[in-house]
Tab-separated table of C-alpha atoms in Angstrom:
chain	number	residue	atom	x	y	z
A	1	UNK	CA	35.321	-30.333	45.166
A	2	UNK	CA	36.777	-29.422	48.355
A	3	UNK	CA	34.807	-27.351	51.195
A	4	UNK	CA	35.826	-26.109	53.806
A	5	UNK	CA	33.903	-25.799	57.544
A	6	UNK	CA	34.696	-24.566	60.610
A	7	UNK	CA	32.883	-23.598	64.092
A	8	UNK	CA	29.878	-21.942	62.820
A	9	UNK	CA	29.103	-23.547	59.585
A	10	UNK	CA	30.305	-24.404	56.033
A	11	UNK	CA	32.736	-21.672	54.091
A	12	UNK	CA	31.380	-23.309	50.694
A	13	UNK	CA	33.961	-24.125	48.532
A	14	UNK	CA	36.442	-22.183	45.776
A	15	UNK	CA	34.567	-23.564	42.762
A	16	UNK	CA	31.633	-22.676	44.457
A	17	UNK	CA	32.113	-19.382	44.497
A	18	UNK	CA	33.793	-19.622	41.227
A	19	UNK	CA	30.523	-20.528	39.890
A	20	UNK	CA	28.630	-17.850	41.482
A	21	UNK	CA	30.784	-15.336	39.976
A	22	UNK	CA	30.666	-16.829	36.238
A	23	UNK	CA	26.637	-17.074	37.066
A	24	UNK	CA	26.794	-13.577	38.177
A	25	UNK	CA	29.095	-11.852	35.043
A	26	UNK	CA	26.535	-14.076	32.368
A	27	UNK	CA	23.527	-12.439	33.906
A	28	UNK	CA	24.485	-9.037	34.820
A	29	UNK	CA	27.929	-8.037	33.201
A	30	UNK	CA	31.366	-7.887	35.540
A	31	UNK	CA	29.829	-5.050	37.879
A	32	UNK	CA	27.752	-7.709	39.725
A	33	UNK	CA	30.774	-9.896	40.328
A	34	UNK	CA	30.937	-8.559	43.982
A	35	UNK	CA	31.854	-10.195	47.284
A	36	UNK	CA	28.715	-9.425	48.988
A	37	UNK	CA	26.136	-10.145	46.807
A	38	UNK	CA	27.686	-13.624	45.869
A	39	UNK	CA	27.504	-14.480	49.533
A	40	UNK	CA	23.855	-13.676	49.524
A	41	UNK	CA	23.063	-16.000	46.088
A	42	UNK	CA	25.669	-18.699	47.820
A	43	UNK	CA	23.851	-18.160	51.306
A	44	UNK	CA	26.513	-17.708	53.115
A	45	UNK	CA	28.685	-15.362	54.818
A	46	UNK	CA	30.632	-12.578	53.342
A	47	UNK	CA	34.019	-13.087	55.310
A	48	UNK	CA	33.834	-17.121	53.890
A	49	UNK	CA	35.130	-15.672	50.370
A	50	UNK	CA	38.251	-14.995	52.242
A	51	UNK	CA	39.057	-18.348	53.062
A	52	UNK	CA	39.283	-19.185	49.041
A	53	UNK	CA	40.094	-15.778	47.046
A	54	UNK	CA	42.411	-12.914	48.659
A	55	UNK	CA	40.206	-10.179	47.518
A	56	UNK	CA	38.041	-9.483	44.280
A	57	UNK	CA	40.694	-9.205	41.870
A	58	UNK	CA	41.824	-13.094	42.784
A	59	UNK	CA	38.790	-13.934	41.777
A	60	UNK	CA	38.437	-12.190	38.813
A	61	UNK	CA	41.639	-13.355	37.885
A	62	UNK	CA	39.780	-16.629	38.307
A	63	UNK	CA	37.418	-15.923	36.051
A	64	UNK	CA	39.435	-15.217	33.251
A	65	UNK	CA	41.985	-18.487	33.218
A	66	UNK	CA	38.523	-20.115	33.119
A	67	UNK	CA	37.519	-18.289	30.368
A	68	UNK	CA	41.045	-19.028	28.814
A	69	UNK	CA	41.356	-22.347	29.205
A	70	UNK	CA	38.542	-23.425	28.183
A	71	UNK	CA	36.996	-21.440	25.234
A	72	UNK	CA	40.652	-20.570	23.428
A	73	UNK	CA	41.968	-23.845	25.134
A	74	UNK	CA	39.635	-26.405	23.546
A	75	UNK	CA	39.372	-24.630	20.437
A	76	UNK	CA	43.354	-25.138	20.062
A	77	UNK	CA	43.004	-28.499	21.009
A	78	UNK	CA	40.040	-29.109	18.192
A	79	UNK	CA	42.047	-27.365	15.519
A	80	UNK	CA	44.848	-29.942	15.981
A	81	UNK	CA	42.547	-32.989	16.314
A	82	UNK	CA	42.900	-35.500	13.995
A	83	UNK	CA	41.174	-35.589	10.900
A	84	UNK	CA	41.529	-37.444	7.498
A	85	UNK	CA	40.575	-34.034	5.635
A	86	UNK	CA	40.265	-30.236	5.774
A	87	UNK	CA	37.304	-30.736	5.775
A	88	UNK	CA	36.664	-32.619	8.532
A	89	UNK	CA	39.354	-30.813	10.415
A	90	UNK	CA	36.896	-27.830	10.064
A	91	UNK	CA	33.967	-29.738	11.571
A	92	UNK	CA	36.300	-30.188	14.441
A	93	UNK	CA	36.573	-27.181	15.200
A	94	UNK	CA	32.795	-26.581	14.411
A	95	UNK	CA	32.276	-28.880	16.961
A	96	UNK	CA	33.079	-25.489	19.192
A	97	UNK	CA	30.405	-23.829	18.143
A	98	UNK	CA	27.868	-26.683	19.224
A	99	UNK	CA	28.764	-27.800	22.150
A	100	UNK	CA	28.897	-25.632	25.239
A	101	UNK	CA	31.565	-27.788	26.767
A	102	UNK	CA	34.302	-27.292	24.236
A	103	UNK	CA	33.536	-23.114	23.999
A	104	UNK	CA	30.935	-21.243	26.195
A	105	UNK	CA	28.732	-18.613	23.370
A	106	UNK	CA	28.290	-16.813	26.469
A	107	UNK	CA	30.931	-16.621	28.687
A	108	UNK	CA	33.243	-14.970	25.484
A	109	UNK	CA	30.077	-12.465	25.125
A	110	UNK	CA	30.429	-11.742	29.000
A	111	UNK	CA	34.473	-11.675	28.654
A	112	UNK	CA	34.398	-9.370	25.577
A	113	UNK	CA	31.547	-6.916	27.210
A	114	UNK	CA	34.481	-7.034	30.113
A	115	UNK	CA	36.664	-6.174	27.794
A	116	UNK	CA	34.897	-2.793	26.692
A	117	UNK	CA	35.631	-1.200	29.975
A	118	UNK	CA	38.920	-2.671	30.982
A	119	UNK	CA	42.282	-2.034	29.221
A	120	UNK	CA	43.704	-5.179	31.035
A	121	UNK	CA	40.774	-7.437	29.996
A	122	UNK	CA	40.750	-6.122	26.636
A	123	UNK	CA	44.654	-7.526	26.132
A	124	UNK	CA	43.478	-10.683	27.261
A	125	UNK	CA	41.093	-10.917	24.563
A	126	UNK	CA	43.668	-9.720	21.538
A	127	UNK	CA	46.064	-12.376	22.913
A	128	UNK	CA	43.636	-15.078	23.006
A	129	UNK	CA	42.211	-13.646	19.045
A	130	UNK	CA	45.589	-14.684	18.030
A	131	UNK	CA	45.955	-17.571	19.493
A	132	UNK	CA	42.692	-18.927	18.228
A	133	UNK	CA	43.684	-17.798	14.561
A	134	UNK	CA	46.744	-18.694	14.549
A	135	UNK	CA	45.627	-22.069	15.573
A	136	UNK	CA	43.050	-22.369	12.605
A	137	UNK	CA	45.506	-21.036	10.439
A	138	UNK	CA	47.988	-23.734	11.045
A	139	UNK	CA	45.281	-26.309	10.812
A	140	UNK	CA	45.101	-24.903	7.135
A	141	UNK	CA	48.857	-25.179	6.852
A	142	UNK	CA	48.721	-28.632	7.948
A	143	UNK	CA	46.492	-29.606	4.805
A	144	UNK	CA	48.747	-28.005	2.296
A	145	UNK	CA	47.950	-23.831	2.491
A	146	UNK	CA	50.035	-21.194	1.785
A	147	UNK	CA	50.695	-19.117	5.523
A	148	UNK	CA	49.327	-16.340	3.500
A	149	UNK	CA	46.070	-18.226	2.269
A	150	UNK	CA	45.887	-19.956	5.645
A	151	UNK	CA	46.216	-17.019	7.517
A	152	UNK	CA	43.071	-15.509	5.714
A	153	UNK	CA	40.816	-18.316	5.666
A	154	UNK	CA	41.633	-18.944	9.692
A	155	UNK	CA	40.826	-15.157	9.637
A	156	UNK	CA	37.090	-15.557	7.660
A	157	UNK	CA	36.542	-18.828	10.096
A	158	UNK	CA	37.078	-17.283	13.168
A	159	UNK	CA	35.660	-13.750	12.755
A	160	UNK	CA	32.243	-14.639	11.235
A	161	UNK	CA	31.858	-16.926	14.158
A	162	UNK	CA	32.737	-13.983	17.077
A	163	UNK	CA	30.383	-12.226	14.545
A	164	UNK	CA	27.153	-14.750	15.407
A	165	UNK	CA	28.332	-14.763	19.296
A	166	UNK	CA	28.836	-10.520	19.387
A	167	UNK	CA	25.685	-10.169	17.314
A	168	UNK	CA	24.000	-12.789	19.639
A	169	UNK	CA	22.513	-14.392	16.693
A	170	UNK	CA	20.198	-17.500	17.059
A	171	UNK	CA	19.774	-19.973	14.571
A	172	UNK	CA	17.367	-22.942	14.610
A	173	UNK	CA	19.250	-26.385	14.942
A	174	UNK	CA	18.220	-27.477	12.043
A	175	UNK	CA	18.931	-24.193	9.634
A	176	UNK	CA	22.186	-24.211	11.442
A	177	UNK	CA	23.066	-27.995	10.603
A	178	UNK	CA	21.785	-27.513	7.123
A	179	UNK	CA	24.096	-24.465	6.366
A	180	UNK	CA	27.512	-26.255	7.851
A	181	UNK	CA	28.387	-27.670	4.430
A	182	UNK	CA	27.978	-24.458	2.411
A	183	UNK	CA	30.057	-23.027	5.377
A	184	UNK	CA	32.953	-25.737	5.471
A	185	UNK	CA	32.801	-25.671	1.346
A	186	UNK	CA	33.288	-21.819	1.441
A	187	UNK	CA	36.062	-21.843	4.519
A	188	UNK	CA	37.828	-24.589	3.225
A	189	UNK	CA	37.535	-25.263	-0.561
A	190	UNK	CA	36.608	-28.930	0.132
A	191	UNK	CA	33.048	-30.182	-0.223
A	192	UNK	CA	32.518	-32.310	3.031
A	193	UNK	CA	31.785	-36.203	2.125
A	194	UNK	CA	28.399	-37.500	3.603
A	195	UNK	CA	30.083	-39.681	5.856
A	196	UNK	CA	31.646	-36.798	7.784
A	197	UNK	CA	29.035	-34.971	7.828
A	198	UNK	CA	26.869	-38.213	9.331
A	199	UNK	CA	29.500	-38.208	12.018
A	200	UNK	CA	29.632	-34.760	12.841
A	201	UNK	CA	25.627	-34.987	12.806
A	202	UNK	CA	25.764	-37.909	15.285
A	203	UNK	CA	27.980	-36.706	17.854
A	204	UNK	CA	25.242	-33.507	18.397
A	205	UNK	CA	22.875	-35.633	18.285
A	206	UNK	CA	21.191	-34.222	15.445
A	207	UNK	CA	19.253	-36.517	12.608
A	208	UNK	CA	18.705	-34.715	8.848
A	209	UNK	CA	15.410	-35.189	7.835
């Protein structure tokens, strides 16, 4: 991470103030994404912003190709991971839901709040809807679906989970982990075998009782 300091003291760096601003739009919503007041959590001065971002806009701009590339960017990237079954493919992309790395629960609930009072914000999030279906749905294409039936199915995978995230629904690890199978059985038509379920299990860390 690169920073930048001069005469009278450090300028902080882009991702620094990058980071204020996501902290700033998950607490309070894109109103609080404001020069001033990120100078103030970052302690330091207001006219440092300047050295990274042009004006507010840059750095909302920011925000969003975050937001893009990671949330509908990794979620692409899961739906064409390798996988021996639909099945598994489908725990793949569950692997989303789980782990805040691969898709940030609530940076899309920040983005989509955006998205209620801008026009411009609100494209971003139909064009990145799409993608993510589209993405599923070829997943589904991939394992021998119709585009018709795959379309649909990406459709019922994708929505019920921006349901849970819009709804801000909270499940208990282990209700969650217990209901996967009925949910990759009903998404996908396959039952998952026990050994991908153990290794979907292991990589979040979670043991069945």
């Amino acid at each position: 991470m690169e920073q930048a300091m001069t005469d009278s003291g450090w300028r902080g760096s882009q991702e620094g103030w990058l980071e204020a601003a996501y902290e700033a739009l998950l607490e309070s919503g894109v109103d609080s994404v404001k020069i001033l007041p990120l100078a103030k959590r970052l302690n330091l001065s207001r006219t440092s912003f300047y050295w990274f971002f042009k004006d507010r806009e840059e750095l909302l701009d920011a925000l969003i190709s975050r937001w893009r590339e990671k949330n509908t960017g990794n979620l692409v990237k899961q739906s064409e991971a390798y996988a021996e079954s639909l099945a598994e493919a489908m725990l793949n992309v569950f692997d989303c839901w789980l782990n805040k790395d691969l898709f940030d629960s609530q940076f899309e609930f920040a983005v989509r709040s955006w998205a209620l009072q801008s026009p411009e914000i609100q494209a971003e999030v139909h064009e990145a809807d799409q993608t993510r279906v589209q993405a599923i749905s070829r997943m589904f294409m991939r394992f021998g679906y119709s585009e018709a039936t795959a379309d649909v199915r990406a459709r019922t995978t994708y929505l019920v989970q921006i349901g849970y995230i819009s709804m801000q629904s909270r499940e208990d690890i282990a209700l969650r982990m217990k209901r996967i199978p009925e949910y990759i059985a009903i998404y996908t038509g396959q039952v998952p075998e026990q050994r991908e379920l153990d290794r979907f299990f292991a990589r979040h860390g979670y043991k069945p009782e």
